[in-house]
mmCIF file of C-alpha atoms in Angstrom:
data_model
loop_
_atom_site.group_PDB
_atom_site.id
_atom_site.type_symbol
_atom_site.label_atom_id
_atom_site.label_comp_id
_atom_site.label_asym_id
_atom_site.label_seq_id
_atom_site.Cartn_x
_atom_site.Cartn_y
_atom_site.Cartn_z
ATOM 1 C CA UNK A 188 30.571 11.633 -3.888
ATOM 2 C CA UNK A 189 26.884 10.479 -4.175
ATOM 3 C CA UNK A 190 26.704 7.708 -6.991
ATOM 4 C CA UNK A 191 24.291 4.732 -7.848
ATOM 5 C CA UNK A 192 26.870 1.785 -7.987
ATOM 6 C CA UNK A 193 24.686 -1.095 -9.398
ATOM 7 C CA UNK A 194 21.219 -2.285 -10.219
ATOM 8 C CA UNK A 195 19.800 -5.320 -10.379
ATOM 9 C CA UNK A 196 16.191 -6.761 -11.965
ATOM 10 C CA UNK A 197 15.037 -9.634 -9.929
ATOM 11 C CA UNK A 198 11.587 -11.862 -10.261
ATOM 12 C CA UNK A 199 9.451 -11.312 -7.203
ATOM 13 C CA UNK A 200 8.049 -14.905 -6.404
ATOM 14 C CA UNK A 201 11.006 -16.700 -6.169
ATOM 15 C CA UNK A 202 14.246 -14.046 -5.775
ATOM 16 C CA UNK A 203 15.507 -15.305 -9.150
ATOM 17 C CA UNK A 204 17.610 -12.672 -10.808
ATOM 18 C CA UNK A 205 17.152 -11.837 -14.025
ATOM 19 C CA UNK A 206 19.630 -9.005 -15.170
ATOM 20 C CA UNK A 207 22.283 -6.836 -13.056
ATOM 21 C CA UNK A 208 25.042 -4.618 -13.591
ATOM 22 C CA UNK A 209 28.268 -5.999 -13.678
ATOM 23 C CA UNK A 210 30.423 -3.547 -12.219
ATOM 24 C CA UNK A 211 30.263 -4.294 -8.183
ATOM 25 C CA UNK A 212 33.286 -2.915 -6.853
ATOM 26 C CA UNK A 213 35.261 -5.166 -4.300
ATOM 27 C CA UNK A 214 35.358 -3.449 -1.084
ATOM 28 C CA UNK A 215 33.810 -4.752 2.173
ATOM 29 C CA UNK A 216 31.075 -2.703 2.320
ATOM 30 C CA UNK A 217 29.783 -3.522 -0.938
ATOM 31 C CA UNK A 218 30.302 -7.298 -0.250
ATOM 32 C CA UNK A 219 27.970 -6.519 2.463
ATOM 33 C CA UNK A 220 25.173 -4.965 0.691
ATOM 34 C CA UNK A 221 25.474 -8.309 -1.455
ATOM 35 C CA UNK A 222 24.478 -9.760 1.296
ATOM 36 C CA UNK A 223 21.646 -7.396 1.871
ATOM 37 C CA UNK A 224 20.669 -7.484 -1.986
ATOM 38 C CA UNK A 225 19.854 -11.681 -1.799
ATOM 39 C CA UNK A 226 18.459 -11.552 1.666
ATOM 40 C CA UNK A 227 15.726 -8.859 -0.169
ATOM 41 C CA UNK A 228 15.644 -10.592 -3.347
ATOM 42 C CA UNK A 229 13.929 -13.698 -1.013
ATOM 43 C CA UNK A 230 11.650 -11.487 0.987
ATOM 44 C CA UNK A 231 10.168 -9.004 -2.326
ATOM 45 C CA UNK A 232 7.022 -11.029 -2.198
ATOM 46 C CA UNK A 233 6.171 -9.811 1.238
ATOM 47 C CA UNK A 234 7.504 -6.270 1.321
ATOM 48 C CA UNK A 235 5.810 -2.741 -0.044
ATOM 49 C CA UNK A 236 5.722 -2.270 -3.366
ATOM 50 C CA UNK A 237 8.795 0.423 -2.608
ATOM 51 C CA UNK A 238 11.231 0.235 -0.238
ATOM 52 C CA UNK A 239 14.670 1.621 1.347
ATOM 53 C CA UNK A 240 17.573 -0.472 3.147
ATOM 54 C CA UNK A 241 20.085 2.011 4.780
ATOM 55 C CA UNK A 242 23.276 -0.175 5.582
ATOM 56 C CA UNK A 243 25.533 2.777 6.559
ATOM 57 C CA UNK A 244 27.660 4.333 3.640
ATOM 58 C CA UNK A 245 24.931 2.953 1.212
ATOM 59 C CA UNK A 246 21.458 2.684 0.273
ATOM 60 C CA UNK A 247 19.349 0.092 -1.165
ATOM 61 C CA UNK A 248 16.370 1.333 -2.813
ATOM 62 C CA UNK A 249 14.085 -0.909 -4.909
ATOM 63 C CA UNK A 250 10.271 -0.450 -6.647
ATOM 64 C CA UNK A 251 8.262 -3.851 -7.634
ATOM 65 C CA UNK A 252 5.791 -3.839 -10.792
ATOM 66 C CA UNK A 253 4.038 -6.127 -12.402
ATOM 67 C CA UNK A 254 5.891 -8.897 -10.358
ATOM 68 C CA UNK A 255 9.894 -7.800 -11.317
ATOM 69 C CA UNK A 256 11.747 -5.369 -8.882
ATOM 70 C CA UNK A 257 14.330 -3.528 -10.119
ATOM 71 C CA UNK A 258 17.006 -2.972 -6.981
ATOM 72 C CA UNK A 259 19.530 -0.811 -7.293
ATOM 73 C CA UNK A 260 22.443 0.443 -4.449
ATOM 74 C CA UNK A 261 23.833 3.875 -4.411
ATOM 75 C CA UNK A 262 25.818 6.111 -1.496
ATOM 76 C CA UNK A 263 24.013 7.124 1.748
ATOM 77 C CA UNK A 264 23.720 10.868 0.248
ATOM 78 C CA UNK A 265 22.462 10.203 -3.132
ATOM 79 C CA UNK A 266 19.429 11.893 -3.878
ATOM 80 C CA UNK A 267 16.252 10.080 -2.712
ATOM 81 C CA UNK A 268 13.906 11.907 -5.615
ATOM 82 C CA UNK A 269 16.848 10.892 -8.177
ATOM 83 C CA UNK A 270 16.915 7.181 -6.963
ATOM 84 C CA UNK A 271 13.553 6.246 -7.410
ATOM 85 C CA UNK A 272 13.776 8.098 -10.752
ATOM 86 C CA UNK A 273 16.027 5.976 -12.049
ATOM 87 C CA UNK A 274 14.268 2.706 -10.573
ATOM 88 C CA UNK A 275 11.247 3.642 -12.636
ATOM 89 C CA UNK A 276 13.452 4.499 -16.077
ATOM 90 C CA UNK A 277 14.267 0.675 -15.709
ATOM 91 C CA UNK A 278 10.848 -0.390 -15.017
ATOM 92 C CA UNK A 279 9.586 1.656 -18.080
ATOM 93 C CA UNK A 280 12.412 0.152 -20.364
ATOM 94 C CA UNK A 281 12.039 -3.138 -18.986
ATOM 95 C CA UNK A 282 8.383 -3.566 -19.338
ATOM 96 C CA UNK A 283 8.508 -2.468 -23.083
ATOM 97 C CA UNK A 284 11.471 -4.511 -24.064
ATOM 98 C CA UNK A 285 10.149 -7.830 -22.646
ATOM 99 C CA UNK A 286 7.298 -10.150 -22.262
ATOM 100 C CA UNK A 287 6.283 -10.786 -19.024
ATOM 101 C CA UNK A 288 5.475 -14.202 -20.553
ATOM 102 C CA UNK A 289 9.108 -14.561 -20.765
ATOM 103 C CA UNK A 290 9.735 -12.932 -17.600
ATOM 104 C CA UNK A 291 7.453 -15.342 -15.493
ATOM 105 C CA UNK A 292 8.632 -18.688 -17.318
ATOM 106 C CA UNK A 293 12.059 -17.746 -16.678
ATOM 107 C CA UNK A 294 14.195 -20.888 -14.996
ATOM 108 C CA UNK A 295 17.908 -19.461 -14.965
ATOM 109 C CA UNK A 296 19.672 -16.862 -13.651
ATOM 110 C CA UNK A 297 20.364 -13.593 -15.370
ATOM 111 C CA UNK A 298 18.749 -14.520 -18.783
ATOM 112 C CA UNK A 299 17.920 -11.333 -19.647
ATOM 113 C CA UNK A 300 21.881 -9.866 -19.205
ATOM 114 C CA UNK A 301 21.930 -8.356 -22.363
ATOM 115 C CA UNK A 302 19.515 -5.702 -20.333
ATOM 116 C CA UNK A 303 22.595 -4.339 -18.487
ATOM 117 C CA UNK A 304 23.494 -2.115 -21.118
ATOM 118 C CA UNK A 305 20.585 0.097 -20.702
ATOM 119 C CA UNK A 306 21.145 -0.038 -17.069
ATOM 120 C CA UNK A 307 24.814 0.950 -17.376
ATOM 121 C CA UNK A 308 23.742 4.092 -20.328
ATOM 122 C CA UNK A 309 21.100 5.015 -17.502
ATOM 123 C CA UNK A 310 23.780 4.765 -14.438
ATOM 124 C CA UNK A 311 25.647 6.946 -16.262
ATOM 125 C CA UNK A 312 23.422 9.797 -17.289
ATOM 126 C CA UNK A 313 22.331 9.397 -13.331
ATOM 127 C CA UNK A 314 26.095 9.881 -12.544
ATOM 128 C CA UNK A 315 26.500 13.113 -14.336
ATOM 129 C CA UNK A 316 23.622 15.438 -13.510
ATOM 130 C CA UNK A 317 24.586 18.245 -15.932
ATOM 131 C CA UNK A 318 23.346 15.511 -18.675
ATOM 132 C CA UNK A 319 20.444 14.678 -16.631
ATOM 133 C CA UNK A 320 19.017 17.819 -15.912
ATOM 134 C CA UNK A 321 17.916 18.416 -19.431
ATOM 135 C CA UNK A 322 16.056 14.975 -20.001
ATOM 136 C CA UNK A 323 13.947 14.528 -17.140
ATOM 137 C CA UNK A 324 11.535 15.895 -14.816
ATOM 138 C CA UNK A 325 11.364 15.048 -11.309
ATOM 139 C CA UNK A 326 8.437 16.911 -10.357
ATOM 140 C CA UNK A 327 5.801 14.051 -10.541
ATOM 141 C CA UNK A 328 8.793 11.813 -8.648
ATOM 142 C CA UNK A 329 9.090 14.537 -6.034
ATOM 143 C CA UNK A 330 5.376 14.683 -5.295
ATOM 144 C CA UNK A 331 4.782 11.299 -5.494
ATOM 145 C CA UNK A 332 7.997 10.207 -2.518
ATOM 146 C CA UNK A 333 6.337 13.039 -0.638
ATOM 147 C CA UNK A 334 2.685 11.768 -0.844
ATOM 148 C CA UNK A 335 3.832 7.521 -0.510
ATOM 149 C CA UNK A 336 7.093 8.069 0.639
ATOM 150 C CA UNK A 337 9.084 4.529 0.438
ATOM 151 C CA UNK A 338 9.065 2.080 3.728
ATOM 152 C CA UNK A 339 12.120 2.057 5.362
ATOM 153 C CA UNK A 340 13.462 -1.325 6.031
ATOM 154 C CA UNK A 341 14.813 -1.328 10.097
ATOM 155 C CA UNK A 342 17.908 -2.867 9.487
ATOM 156 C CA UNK A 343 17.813 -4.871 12.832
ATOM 157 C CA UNK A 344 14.161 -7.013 10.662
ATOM 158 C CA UNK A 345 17.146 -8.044 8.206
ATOM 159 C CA UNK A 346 18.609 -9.768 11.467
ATOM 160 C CA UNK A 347 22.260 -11.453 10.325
ATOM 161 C CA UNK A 348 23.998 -10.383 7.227
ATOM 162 C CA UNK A 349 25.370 -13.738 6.718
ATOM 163 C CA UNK A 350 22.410 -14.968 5.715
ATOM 164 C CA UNK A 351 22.047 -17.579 8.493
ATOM 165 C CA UNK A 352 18.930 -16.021 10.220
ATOM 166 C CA UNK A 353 16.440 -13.030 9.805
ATOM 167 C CA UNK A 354 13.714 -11.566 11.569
ATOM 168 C CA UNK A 355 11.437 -11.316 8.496
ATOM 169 C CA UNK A 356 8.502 -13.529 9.300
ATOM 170 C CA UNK A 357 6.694 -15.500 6.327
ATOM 171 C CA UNK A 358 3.484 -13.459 6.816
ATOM 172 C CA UNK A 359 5.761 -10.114 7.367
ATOM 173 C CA UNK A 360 2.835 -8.523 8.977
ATOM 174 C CA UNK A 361 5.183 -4.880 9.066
ATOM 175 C CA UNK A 362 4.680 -5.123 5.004
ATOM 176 C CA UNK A 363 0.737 -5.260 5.596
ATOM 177 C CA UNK A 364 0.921 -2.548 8.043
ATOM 178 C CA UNK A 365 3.105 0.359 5.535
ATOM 179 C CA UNK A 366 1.034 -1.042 2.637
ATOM 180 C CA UNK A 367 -2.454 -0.015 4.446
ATOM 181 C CA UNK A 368 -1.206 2.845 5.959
ATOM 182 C CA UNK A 369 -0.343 4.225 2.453
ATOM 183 C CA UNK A 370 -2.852 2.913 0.644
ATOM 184 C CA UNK A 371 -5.282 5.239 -1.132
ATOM 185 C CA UNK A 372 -8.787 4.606 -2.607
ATOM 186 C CA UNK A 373 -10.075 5.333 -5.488
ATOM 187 C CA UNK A 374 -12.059 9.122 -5.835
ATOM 188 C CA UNK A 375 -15.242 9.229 -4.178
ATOM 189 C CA UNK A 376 -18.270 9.262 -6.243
ATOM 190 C CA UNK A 377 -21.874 11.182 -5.886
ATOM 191 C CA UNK A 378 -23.420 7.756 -4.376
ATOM 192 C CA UNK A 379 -20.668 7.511 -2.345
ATOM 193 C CA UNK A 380 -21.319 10.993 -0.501
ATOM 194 C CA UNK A 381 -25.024 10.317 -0.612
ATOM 195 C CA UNK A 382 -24.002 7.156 1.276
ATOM 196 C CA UNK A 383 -21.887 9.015 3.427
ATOM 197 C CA UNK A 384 -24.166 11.258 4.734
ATOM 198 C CA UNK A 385 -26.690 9.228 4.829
ATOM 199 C CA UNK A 386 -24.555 6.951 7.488
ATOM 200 C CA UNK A 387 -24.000 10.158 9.431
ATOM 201 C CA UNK A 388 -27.849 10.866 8.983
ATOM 202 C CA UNK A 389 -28.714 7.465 11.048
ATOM 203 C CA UNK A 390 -25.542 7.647 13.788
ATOM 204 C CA UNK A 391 -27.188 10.829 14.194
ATOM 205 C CA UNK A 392 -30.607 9.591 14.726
ATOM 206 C CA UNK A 393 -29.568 6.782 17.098
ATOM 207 C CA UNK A 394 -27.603 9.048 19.134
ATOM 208 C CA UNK A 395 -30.684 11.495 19.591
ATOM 209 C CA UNK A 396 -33.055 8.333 20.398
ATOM 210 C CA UNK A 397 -29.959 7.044 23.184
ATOM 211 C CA UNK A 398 -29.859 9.573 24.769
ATOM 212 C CA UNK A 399 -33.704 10.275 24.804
ATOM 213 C CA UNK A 400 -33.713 6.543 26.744
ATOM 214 C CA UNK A 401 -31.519 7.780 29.045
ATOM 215 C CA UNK A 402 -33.849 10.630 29.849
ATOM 216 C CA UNK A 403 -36.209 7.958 30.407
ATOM 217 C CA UNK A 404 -34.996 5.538 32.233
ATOM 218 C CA UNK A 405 -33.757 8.619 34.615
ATOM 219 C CA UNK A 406 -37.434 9.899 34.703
ATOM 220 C CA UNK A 407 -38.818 6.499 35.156
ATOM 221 C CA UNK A 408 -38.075 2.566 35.351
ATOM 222 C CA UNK A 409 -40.026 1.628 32.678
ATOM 223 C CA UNK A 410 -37.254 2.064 30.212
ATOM 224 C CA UNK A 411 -35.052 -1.043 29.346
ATOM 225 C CA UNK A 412 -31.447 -0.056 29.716
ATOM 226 C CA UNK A 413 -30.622 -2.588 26.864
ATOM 227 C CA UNK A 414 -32.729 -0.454 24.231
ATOM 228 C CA UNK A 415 -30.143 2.585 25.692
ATOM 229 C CA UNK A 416 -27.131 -0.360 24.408
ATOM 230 C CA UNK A 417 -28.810 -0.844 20.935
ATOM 231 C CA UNK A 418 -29.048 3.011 20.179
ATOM 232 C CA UNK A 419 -25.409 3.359 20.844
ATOM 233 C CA UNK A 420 -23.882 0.122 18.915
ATOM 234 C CA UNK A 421 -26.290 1.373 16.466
ATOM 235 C CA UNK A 422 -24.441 4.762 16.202
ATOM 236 C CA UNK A 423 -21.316 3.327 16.679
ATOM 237 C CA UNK A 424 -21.631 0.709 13.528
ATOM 238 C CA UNK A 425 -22.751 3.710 11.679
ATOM 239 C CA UNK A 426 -19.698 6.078 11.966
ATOM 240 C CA UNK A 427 -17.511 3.025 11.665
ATOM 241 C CA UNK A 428 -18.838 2.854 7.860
ATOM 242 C CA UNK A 429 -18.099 6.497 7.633
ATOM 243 C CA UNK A 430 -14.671 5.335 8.482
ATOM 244 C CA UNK A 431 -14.750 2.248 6.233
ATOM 245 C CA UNK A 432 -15.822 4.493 3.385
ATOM 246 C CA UNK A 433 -13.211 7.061 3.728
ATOM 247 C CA UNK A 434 -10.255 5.192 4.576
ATOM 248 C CA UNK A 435 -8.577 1.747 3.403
ATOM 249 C CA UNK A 436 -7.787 -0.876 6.137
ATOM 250 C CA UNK A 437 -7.249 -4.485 6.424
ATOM 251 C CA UNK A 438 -10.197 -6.973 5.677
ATOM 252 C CA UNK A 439 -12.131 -3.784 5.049
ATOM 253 C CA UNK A 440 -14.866 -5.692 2.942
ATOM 254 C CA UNK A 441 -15.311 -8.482 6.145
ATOM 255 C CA UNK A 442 -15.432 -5.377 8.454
ATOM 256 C CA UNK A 443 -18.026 -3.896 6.393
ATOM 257 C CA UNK A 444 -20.495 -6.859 6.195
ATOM 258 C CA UNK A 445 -19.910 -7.608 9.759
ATOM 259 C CA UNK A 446 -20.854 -3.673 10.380
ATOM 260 C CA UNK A 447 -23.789 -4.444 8.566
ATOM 261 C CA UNK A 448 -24.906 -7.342 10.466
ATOM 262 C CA UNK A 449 -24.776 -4.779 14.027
ATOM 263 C CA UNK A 450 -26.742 -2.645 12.708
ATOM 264 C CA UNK A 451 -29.469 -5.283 11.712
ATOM 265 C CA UNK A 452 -29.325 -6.728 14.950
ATOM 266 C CA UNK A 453 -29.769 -3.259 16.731
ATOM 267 C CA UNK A 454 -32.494 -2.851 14.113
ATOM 268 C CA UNK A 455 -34.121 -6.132 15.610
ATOM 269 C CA UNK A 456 -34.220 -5.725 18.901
ATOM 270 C CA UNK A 457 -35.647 -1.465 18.293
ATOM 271 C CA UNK A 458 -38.549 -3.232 16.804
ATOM 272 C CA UNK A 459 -40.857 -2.238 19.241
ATOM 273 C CA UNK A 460 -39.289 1.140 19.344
ATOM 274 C CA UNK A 461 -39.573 1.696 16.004
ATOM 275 C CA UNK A 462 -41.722 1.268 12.846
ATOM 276 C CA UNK A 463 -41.559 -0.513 9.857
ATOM 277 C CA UNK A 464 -40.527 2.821 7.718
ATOM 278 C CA UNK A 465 -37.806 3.543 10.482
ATOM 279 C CA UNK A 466 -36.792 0.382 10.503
ATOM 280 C CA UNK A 467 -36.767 -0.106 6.682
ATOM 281 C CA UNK A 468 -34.828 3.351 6.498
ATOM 282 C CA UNK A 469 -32.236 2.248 8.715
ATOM 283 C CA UNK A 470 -31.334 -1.262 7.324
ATOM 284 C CA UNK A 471 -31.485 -0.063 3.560
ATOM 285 C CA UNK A 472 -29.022 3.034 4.220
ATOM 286 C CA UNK A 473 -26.839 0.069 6.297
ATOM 287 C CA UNK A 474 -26.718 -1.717 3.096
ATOM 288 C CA UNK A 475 -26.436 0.925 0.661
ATOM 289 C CA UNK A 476 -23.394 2.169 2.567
ATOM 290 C CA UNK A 477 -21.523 -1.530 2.777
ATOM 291 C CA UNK A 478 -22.219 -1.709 -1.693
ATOM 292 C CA UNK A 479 -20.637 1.859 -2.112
ATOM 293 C CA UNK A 480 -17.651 0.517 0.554
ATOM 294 C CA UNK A 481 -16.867 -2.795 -1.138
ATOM 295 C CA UNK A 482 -16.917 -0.630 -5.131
ATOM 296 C CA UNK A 483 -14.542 1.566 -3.712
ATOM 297 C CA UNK A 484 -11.464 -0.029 -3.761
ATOM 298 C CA UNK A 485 -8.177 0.753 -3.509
ATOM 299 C CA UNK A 486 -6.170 2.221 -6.246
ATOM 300 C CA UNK A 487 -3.606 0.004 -8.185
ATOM 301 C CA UNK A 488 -0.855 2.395 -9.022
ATOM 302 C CA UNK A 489 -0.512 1.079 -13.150
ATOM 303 C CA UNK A 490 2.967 1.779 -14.922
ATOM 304 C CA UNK A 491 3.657 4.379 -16.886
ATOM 305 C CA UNK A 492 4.023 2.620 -19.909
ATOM 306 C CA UNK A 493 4.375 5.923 -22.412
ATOM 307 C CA UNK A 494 8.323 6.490 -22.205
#
C-alpha cells in the first residue's frame, strides 16, 4: 500500500522543528527513518533545495523555501509526482498562514503545532486518490520533477543511523555540485545574443590569424611561435564566454572577469600584430560579453503564493 506516513516543517539554519504530524507509527523501520529525519533536519542548510532519502521500505522526500523545509516520509512506491505535490500544498499553506518573522525568531520546538491539522486534512486527501483526483493538477509537478528532478541522497553520505558519525562534510561540496548542475539562467536577451555572437565573431578571428602564423612560421623563421600561443588562448577565452553565457557554473562571475583579463593580455602582446581598431574591437566585445554574463543570473525559483 503506497501511503505518506508523516510530515514534518523544520527551520533550515539550525534543524529546529517547528510543526509535525503526530501519528509516527512504532515499528522499527520507522524508528529508523527518525533517525534519518534529524540527521537531515541538521544538514538542510547544505543540501539542494529538493531532495530524496531512500531507506528501503520508505522514502524521505523534502523541498526548502524561503528558509523552512517541509519533510515528509511515505512508502518506497508512493508516487514521486504525488509526493512533491503534497510538499508544495504545505509550503503554499504554510507561507500564507505565517510570518516568516515569526518563523525565523522562533526559539522552541514545534511552536507552530497547531499547523498539523492541515497537514493531517492534506495526508488524508493524499491517502485517498479518488478525492484527490478532482482537486489538483499534477501536470506543472510532472514537468517540473522531469526538468529538475530531486537529488537523491546516497544513503552510504548519511554514514551511521545512530547519529554518532556521517559523511556529510560542512562545505557538502555534492550539494554545490546537483545545485549547478540543475541550475538554470534566466532567458537570454537580444544583447545577450549580440554578445554571443559577437564572442564567436572574435574566437573566430583569432583562430583564422593562428593558424595564418603557423603558415608562417612553416614558410619562414621570422614568425614568433609565441604570437601562434596568443591567437589560440585568445580563441580559447573567447568560446569559454560562449560557455559562461549559456550555462551556469560555480564562481561563474570570477571565471568571467578572469576570462576577460586573457583576452586583454593576448590583446597586449598582438599589439604589433594588430591595430588600434582591431585591438579596440577585440577588448570592447571581451567586455561587453563579461556585463551581459554577470546580468544573467540564475533563476530563483519564487513560491507559488496564489493557492
Amino acid at each position: 500500500m503506497s501511503v505518506i506516513l508523516s510530515a514534518s516543517v523544520i527551520r533550515v539554519r539550525d534543524g529546529l522543528p517547528l510543526s509535525a504530524s503526530t501519528d509516527y507509527e512504532q515499528s522499527t523501520g520507522m524508528q529508523e527513518c527518525r533517525k534519518y529525519f534529524k540527521m537531515l533536519s541538521r544538514k538542510l542548510a547544505q543540501l539542494p533545495d529538493r531532495c530524496t532519502l531512500k531507506t528501503g521500505r520508505y522514502n524521505i522526500n523534502f523541498i526548502s523555501s524561503l528558509g523552512v523545509s517541509y519533510m515528509m516520509l511515505c512508502t518506497e512506491n508512493y508516487p514521486n509526482v504525488l509526493a512533491f505535490s503534497f510538499l508544495d500544498e504545505l509550503q503554499k499553506e504554510f507561507i500564507t498562514t505565517y510570518n516568516m518573522t515569526k518563523t525565523n525568531t522562533a526559539v522552541r520546538p514545534y511552536c507552530f503545532i497547531e499547523f498539523d491539522n492541515f497537514i493531517q486534512r492534506t495526508k488524508q486527501r493524499y491517502n485517498n486518490p479518488r478525492s484527490l483526483s478532482t482537486k489538483i493538477n499534477l501536470s506543472d509537478m510532472q514537468m517540473e520533477i522531469k526538468l529538475r528532478p530531486p537529488y537523491q541522497i546516497p544513503m552510504c553520505e548519511l554514514g551511521s543511523a545512530n547519529g554518532v558519525t556521517s559523511a556529510f562534510s560542512v562545505d557538502y561540496k555534492g550539494a554545490g555540485k546537483i545545485s549547478s548542475a540543475h541550475q538554470r539562467l534566466e532567458p537570454a536577451t537580444l544583447s545577450g545574443i549580440v554578445a554571443f555572437i559577437l564572442s564567436l565573431l572574435c574566437g573566430a578571428l583569432n583562430l583564422i590569424r593562428g593558424f595564418h602564423a603557423i603558415e608562417s612560421l612553416l614558410q619562414s623563421d621570422g614568425e614568433d611561435f609565441n604570437y601562434i600561443i596568443a591567437f589560440f588562448l585568445g580563441t580559447a577565452a573567447c568560446l569559454y564566454q560562449c560557455y559562461l553565457l549559456v550555462y551556469y557554473t560555480g564562481w561563474r562571475n570570477v571565471k568571467s572577469f578572469l576570462t576577460l583579463g586573457l583576452i586583454c593580455l593576448c590583446n597586449m602582446y598582438l599589439y604589433e600584430l594588430r591595430n588600434l581598431w582591431q585591438l579596440f574591437f577585440h577588448v570592447t566585445v571581451g567586455a561587453f560579453v563579461t556585463l551581459q554574463i554577470w546580468l544573467r543570473q540564475a533563476q530563483g525559483k519564487a513560491p507559488d503564493y496564489d493557492v
